[in-house]
């Protein structure tokens, strides 16, 4: 079943947080965004190499959702073999402070939760 995506932002207090989180939720989206912030434009297999635990299907799904939400731009070059590149849109680049803050928080607190996360 497809998950319901932020259909309305005009609701009670807290909905803007819910809406923002819905854009970057998913196990790999923040990791994908981190690599795009660090390296700029990347091809599909370049992203996959940087996130080796992700399956091809999951990466495809996460990239599609980020593209649908206007966070990523997907450029397809008409050549053989096919060449597809992903880069951040202006909206995507506006998330950089949030992703950097998440990374910084994780770096400071990894010893508190990292062993649990690695054990799963």
Short mmCIF file of N, CA and C in Angstrom, two decimals:
data_model
loop_
_atom_site.label_atom_id
_atom_site.label_comp_id
_atom_site.label_asym_id
_atom_site.label_seq_id
_atom_site.Cartn_x
_atom_site.Cartn_y
_atom_site.Cartn_z
N UNK A 1 0.84 -1.17 0.00
CA UNK A 1 0.00 0.00 0.00
C UNK A 1 0.89 1.24 0.00
N UNK A 2 0.60 2.20 -0.87
CA UNK A 2 1.37 3.44 -0.95
C UNK A 2 1.07 4.29 0.27
N UNK A 3 2.11 4.94 0.76
CA UNK A 3 1.92 5.78 1.94
C UNK A 3 1.35 7.12 1.51
N UNK A 4 0.52 7.67 2.36
CA UNK A 4 -0.08 8.96 2.06
C UNK A 4 0.97 10.04 2.19
N UNK A 5 1.11 10.85 1.18
CA UNK A 5 2.11 11.91 1.17
C UNK A 5 1.41 13.23 1.49
N UNK A 6 2.04 14.08 2.21
CA UNK A 6 1.61 15.42 2.60
C UNK A 6 0.58 16.04 1.65
N UNK A 7 -0.68 15.73 1.86
CA UNK A 7 -1.73 16.23 0.97
C UNK A 7 -2.21 17.62 1.37
N UNK A 8 -2.05 17.97 2.62
CA UNK A 8 -2.53 19.27 3.08
C UNK A 8 -1.60 19.80 4.15
N UNK A 9 -1.28 21.08 4.04
CA UNK A 9 -0.40 21.70 5.03
C UNK A 9 -1.16 22.68 5.91
N UNK A 10 -2.45 22.84 5.68
CA UNK A 10 -3.22 23.82 6.44
C UNK A 10 -4.00 23.12 7.56
N UNK A 11 -3.28 22.62 8.53
CA UNK A 11 -3.92 21.92 9.63
C UNK A 11 -3.42 22.49 10.95
N UNK A 12 -3.62 21.79 12.01
CA UNK A 12 -3.29 22.27 13.34
C UNK A 12 -1.79 22.45 13.51
N UNK A 13 -1.39 23.16 14.60
CA UNK A 13 0.05 23.36 14.85
C UNK A 13 0.79 22.03 14.87
N UNK A 14 1.98 22.04 14.31
CA UNK A 14 2.77 20.82 14.22
C UNK A 14 2.74 20.24 12.82
N UNK A 15 1.77 20.60 12.02
CA UNK A 15 1.68 20.04 10.68
C UNK A 15 2.83 20.47 9.79
N UNK A 16 3.37 21.66 9.99
CA UNK A 16 4.51 22.07 9.17
C UNK A 16 5.71 21.18 9.47
N UNK A 17 5.85 20.75 10.72
CA UNK A 17 6.92 19.81 11.06
C UNK A 17 6.66 18.47 10.40
N UNK A 18 5.44 18.01 10.47
CA UNK A 18 5.07 16.75 9.84
C UNK A 18 5.30 16.80 8.33
N UNK A 19 4.93 17.92 7.72
CA UNK A 19 5.12 18.08 6.28
C UNK A 19 6.60 18.07 5.91
N UNK A 20 7.41 18.77 6.69
CA UNK A 20 8.85 18.82 6.42
C UNK A 20 9.47 17.44 6.59
N UNK A 21 9.11 16.76 7.65
CA UNK A 21 9.65 15.42 7.89
C UNK A 21 9.23 14.46 6.78
N UNK A 22 8.01 14.61 6.28
CA UNK A 22 7.54 13.70 5.25
C UNK A 22 8.37 13.81 3.97
N UNK A 23 9.02 14.94 3.76
CA UNK A 23 9.86 15.11 2.57
C UNK A 23 11.18 14.35 2.68
N UNK A 24 11.66 14.17 3.91
CA UNK A 24 12.97 13.52 4.08
C UNK A 24 12.88 12.22 4.85
N UNK A 25 11.65 11.74 5.10
CA UNK A 25 11.55 10.46 5.80
C UNK A 25 11.95 9.33 4.86
N UNK A 26 12.15 8.20 5.41
CA UNK A 26 12.65 7.08 4.63
C UNK A 26 14.06 6.79 5.11
N UNK A 27 14.41 5.55 5.11
CA UNK A 27 15.67 5.12 5.70
C UNK A 27 16.89 5.76 5.05
N UNK A 28 16.83 6.06 3.76
CA UNK A 28 18.04 6.47 3.05
C UNK A 28 18.03 7.90 2.51
N UNK A 29 16.92 8.60 2.57
CA UNK A 29 16.85 9.92 1.93
C UNK A 29 17.89 10.90 2.47
N UNK A 30 18.02 10.97 3.78
CA UNK A 30 18.99 11.91 4.36
C UNK A 30 20.42 11.54 3.96
N UNK A 31 20.70 10.26 3.87
CA UNK A 31 22.03 9.81 3.46
C UNK A 31 22.30 10.19 2.01
N UNK A 32 21.31 9.99 1.16
CA UNK A 32 21.43 10.37 -0.25
C UNK A 32 21.66 11.87 -0.36
N UNK A 33 20.85 12.64 0.37
CA UNK A 33 21.00 14.10 0.34
C UNK A 33 22.38 14.52 0.83
N UNK A 34 22.87 13.88 1.88
CA UNK A 34 24.20 14.20 2.41
C UNK A 34 25.27 14.08 1.31
N UNK A 35 25.23 12.99 0.57
CA UNK A 35 26.22 12.78 -0.48
C UNK A 35 26.07 13.80 -1.61
N UNK A 36 24.85 14.17 -1.92
CA UNK A 36 24.65 15.18 -2.96
C UNK A 36 25.11 16.56 -2.48
N UNK A 37 24.95 16.87 -1.21
CA UNK A 37 25.47 18.13 -0.68
C UNK A 37 26.99 18.14 -0.77
N UNK A 38 27.61 17.03 -0.41
CA UNK A 38 29.08 16.95 -0.40
C UNK A 38 29.68 16.96 -1.80
N UNK A 39 29.01 16.29 -2.75
CA UNK A 39 29.65 16.03 -4.03
C UNK A 39 28.95 16.64 -5.24
N UNK A 40 27.80 17.24 -5.04
CA UNK A 40 27.09 17.84 -6.17
C UNK A 40 26.34 16.80 -6.98
N UNK A 41 26.46 16.87 -8.27
CA UNK A 41 25.76 15.96 -9.18
C UNK A 41 26.38 14.57 -9.13
N UNK A 42 25.51 13.55 -9.02
CA UNK A 42 25.97 12.16 -9.01
C UNK A 42 25.08 11.31 -9.90
N UNK A 43 25.68 10.30 -10.50
CA UNK A 43 24.93 9.32 -11.27
C UNK A 43 24.41 8.24 -10.32
N UNK A 44 23.44 7.47 -10.80
CA UNK A 44 22.79 6.45 -9.99
C UNK A 44 23.82 5.52 -9.34
N UNK A 45 24.72 4.95 -10.13
CA UNK A 45 25.69 4.00 -9.58
C UNK A 45 26.69 4.66 -8.64
N UNK A 46 26.95 5.95 -8.83
CA UNK A 46 27.83 6.66 -7.90
C UNK A 46 27.16 6.78 -6.53
N UNK A 47 25.86 7.04 -6.54
CA UNK A 47 25.12 7.09 -5.26
C UNK A 47 25.12 5.71 -4.63
N UNK A 48 24.88 4.70 -5.42
CA UNK A 48 24.83 3.33 -4.90
C UNK A 48 26.16 2.92 -4.28
N UNK A 49 27.28 3.33 -4.87
CA UNK A 49 28.60 3.02 -4.30
C UNK A 49 28.81 3.71 -2.97
N UNK A 50 28.24 4.90 -2.81
CA UNK A 50 28.41 5.65 -1.57
C UNK A 50 27.48 5.16 -0.46
N UNK A 51 26.44 4.45 -0.86
CA UNK A 51 25.47 3.89 0.09
C UNK A 51 25.36 2.39 -0.20
N UNK A 52 26.39 1.62 0.14
CA UNK A 52 26.44 0.22 -0.29
C UNK A 52 25.36 -0.68 0.31
N UNK A 53 24.75 -0.31 1.40
CA UNK A 53 23.73 -1.15 2.03
C UNK A 53 22.37 -1.04 1.36
N UNK A 54 22.19 -0.06 0.49
CA UNK A 54 20.89 0.16 -0.13
C UNK A 54 20.73 -0.77 -1.33
N UNK A 55 19.52 -1.27 -1.52
CA UNK A 55 19.25 -2.10 -2.69
C UNK A 55 18.95 -1.17 -3.88
N UNK A 56 19.09 -1.72 -5.06
CA UNK A 56 18.80 -0.94 -6.26
C UNK A 56 17.35 -0.47 -6.26
N UNK A 57 16.45 -1.34 -5.89
CA UNK A 57 15.03 -1.00 -5.85
C UNK A 57 14.75 0.13 -4.86
N UNK A 58 15.33 0.03 -3.66
CA UNK A 58 15.12 1.05 -2.64
C UNK A 58 15.70 2.39 -3.09
N UNK A 59 16.89 2.36 -3.68
CA UNK A 59 17.50 3.60 -4.16
C UNK A 59 16.61 4.24 -5.23
N UNK A 60 16.12 3.44 -6.14
CA UNK A 60 15.22 3.94 -7.18
C UNK A 60 13.99 4.59 -6.56
N UNK A 61 13.38 3.92 -5.60
CA UNK A 61 12.18 4.45 -4.94
C UNK A 61 12.47 5.76 -4.21
N UNK A 62 13.56 5.79 -3.46
CA UNK A 62 13.90 6.99 -2.69
C UNK A 62 14.20 8.17 -3.63
N UNK A 63 14.93 7.91 -4.72
CA UNK A 63 15.22 8.96 -5.69
C UNK A 63 13.95 9.46 -6.36
N UNK A 64 13.04 8.55 -6.69
CA UNK A 64 11.77 8.96 -7.31
C UNK A 64 10.95 9.85 -6.39
N UNK A 65 10.88 9.47 -5.11
CA UNK A 65 10.13 10.29 -4.15
C UNK A 65 10.77 11.66 -3.99
N UNK A 66 12.09 11.71 -3.89
CA UNK A 66 12.77 13.00 -3.77
C UNK A 66 12.55 13.86 -5.01
N UNK A 67 12.52 13.22 -6.17
CA UNK A 67 12.26 13.96 -7.41
C UNK A 67 10.81 14.46 -7.45
N UNK A 68 9.87 13.60 -7.09
CA UNK A 68 8.45 13.99 -7.08
C UNK A 68 8.19 15.16 -6.13
N UNK A 69 8.93 15.19 -5.02
CA UNK A 69 8.75 16.25 -4.03
C UNK A 69 9.53 17.52 -4.38
N UNK A 70 10.24 17.50 -5.50
CA UNK A 70 10.96 18.69 -5.94
C UNK A 70 12.29 18.92 -5.25
N UNK A 71 12.80 17.89 -4.58
CA UNK A 71 14.08 17.99 -3.86
C UNK A 71 15.24 17.73 -4.80
N UNK A 72 15.06 16.81 -5.73
CA UNK A 72 16.09 16.44 -6.70
C UNK A 72 15.64 16.76 -8.11
N UNK A 73 16.63 16.98 -8.96
CA UNK A 73 16.40 17.08 -10.39
C UNK A 73 17.08 15.88 -11.04
N UNK A 74 16.36 15.21 -11.90
CA UNK A 74 16.88 14.04 -12.62
C UNK A 74 17.07 14.43 -14.07
N UNK A 75 18.30 14.32 -14.54
CA UNK A 75 18.63 14.65 -15.93
C UNK A 75 18.98 13.38 -16.66
N UNK A 76 18.22 13.09 -17.73
CA UNK A 76 18.47 11.91 -18.55
C UNK A 76 19.11 12.37 -19.85
N UNK A 77 20.26 11.79 -20.18
CA UNK A 77 20.96 12.11 -21.41
C UNK A 77 20.67 11.03 -22.44
N UNK A 78 20.22 11.43 -23.63
CA UNK A 78 19.87 10.45 -24.66
C UNK A 78 21.12 9.90 -25.35
N UNK A 79 21.70 8.91 -24.73
CA UNK A 79 22.90 8.29 -25.28
C UNK A 79 22.92 6.82 -24.90
N UNK A 80 23.82 6.09 -25.51
CA UNK A 80 23.99 4.67 -25.21
C UNK A 80 25.41 4.48 -24.71
N UNK A 81 25.61 3.91 -23.55
CA UNK A 81 24.59 3.50 -22.58
C UNK A 81 23.91 4.72 -21.94
N UNK A 82 22.72 4.50 -21.38
CA UNK A 82 21.98 5.62 -20.80
C UNK A 82 22.77 6.30 -19.69
N UNK A 83 22.65 7.59 -19.60
CA UNK A 83 23.31 8.36 -18.55
C UNK A 83 22.24 9.17 -17.84
N UNK A 84 22.13 8.98 -16.52
CA UNK A 84 21.17 9.71 -15.70
C UNK A 84 21.93 10.33 -14.54
N UNK A 85 21.73 11.62 -14.34
CA UNK A 85 22.39 12.32 -13.23
C UNK A 85 21.34 12.92 -12.31
N UNK A 86 21.71 12.98 -11.03
CA UNK A 86 20.84 13.56 -10.01
C UNK A 86 21.57 14.72 -9.35
N UNK A 87 20.84 15.82 -9.18
CA UNK A 87 21.39 16.96 -8.46
C UNK A 87 20.27 17.58 -7.64
N UNK A 88 20.65 18.40 -6.69
CA UNK A 88 19.68 19.06 -5.83
C UNK A 88 19.05 20.25 -6.53
N UNK A 89 17.78 20.45 -6.28
CA UNK A 89 17.10 21.66 -6.74
C UNK A 89 17.35 22.76 -5.69
N UNK A 90 16.86 23.95 -5.95
CA UNK A 90 16.96 25.01 -4.94
C UNK A 90 16.26 24.60 -3.66
N UNK A 91 15.11 23.96 -3.79
CA UNK A 91 14.39 23.47 -2.61
C UNK A 91 15.24 22.44 -1.88
N UNK A 92 15.87 21.54 -2.61
CA UNK A 92 16.73 20.53 -2.00
C UNK A 92 17.92 21.16 -1.29
N UNK A 93 18.55 22.15 -1.93
CA UNK A 93 19.69 22.82 -1.30
C UNK A 93 19.28 23.55 -0.02
N UNK A 94 18.01 23.95 0.05
CA UNK A 94 17.55 24.65 1.26
C UNK A 94 17.48 23.72 2.47
N UNK A 95 17.59 22.42 2.25
CA UNK A 95 17.60 21.44 3.35
C UNK A 95 18.99 21.22 3.94
N UNK A 96 20.01 21.83 3.36
CA UNK A 96 21.38 21.54 3.78
C UNK A 96 21.61 21.77 5.27
N UNK A 97 21.15 22.89 5.81
CA UNK A 97 21.37 23.15 7.24
C UNK A 97 20.73 22.08 8.10
N UNK A 98 19.59 21.59 7.68
CA UNK A 98 18.88 20.55 8.45
C UNK A 98 19.68 19.25 8.43
N UNK A 99 20.15 18.85 7.26
CA UNK A 99 20.91 17.60 7.13
C UNK A 99 22.24 17.71 7.87
N UNK A 100 22.90 18.85 7.76
CA UNK A 100 24.17 19.05 8.49
C UNK A 100 23.91 19.01 9.99
N UNK A 101 22.82 19.62 10.44
CA UNK A 101 22.48 19.58 11.87
C UNK A 101 22.21 18.15 12.34
N UNK A 102 21.53 17.36 11.53
CA UNK A 102 21.29 15.95 11.88
C UNK A 102 22.61 15.18 11.98
N UNK A 103 23.52 15.44 11.02
CA UNK A 103 24.82 14.77 11.06
C UNK A 103 25.60 15.18 12.30
N UNK A 104 25.62 16.48 12.59
CA UNK A 104 26.34 16.96 13.77
C UNK A 104 25.78 16.36 15.05
N UNK A 105 24.45 16.30 15.15
CA UNK A 105 23.82 15.70 16.31
C UNK A 105 24.20 14.22 16.41
N UNK A 106 24.15 13.53 15.28
CA UNK A 106 24.53 12.12 15.27
C UNK A 106 25.98 11.91 15.68
N UNK A 107 26.88 12.78 15.19
CA UNK A 107 28.29 12.67 15.57
C UNK A 107 28.47 12.84 17.08
N UNK A 108 27.72 13.77 17.66
CA UNK A 108 27.85 14.03 19.10
C UNK A 108 27.25 12.92 19.96
N UNK A 109 26.24 12.23 19.43
CA UNK A 109 25.51 11.26 20.25
C UNK A 109 25.63 9.82 19.77
N UNK A 110 26.49 9.56 18.81
CA UNK A 110 26.62 8.22 18.26
C UNK A 110 26.92 7.18 19.33
N UNK A 111 27.73 7.54 20.30
CA UNK A 111 28.08 6.58 21.34
C UNK A 111 26.86 6.18 22.18
N UNK A 112 25.83 7.01 22.23
CA UNK A 112 24.63 6.71 23.01
C UNK A 112 23.68 5.77 22.27
N UNK A 113 23.61 5.88 20.96
CA UNK A 113 22.63 5.08 20.23
C UNK A 113 23.24 4.26 19.11
N UNK A 114 24.45 4.52 18.74
CA UNK A 114 25.07 3.87 17.60
C UNK A 114 25.18 2.36 17.74
N UNK A 115 25.50 1.89 18.92
CA UNK A 115 25.66 0.45 19.12
C UNK A 115 24.32 -0.27 18.98
N UNK A 116 23.23 0.38 19.41
CA UNK A 116 21.91 -0.21 19.24
C UNK A 116 21.54 -0.29 17.77
N UNK A 117 21.77 0.80 17.06
CA UNK A 117 21.43 0.84 15.64
C UNK A 117 22.23 -0.18 14.85
N UNK A 118 23.49 -0.34 15.18
CA UNK A 118 24.35 -1.30 14.47
C UNK A 118 23.96 -2.72 14.76
N UNK A 119 23.40 -2.98 15.95
CA UNK A 119 23.03 -4.33 16.33
C UNK A 119 21.77 -4.82 15.61
N UNK A 120 20.95 -3.89 15.14
CA UNK A 120 19.68 -4.29 14.51
C UNK A 120 19.84 -4.93 13.19
#
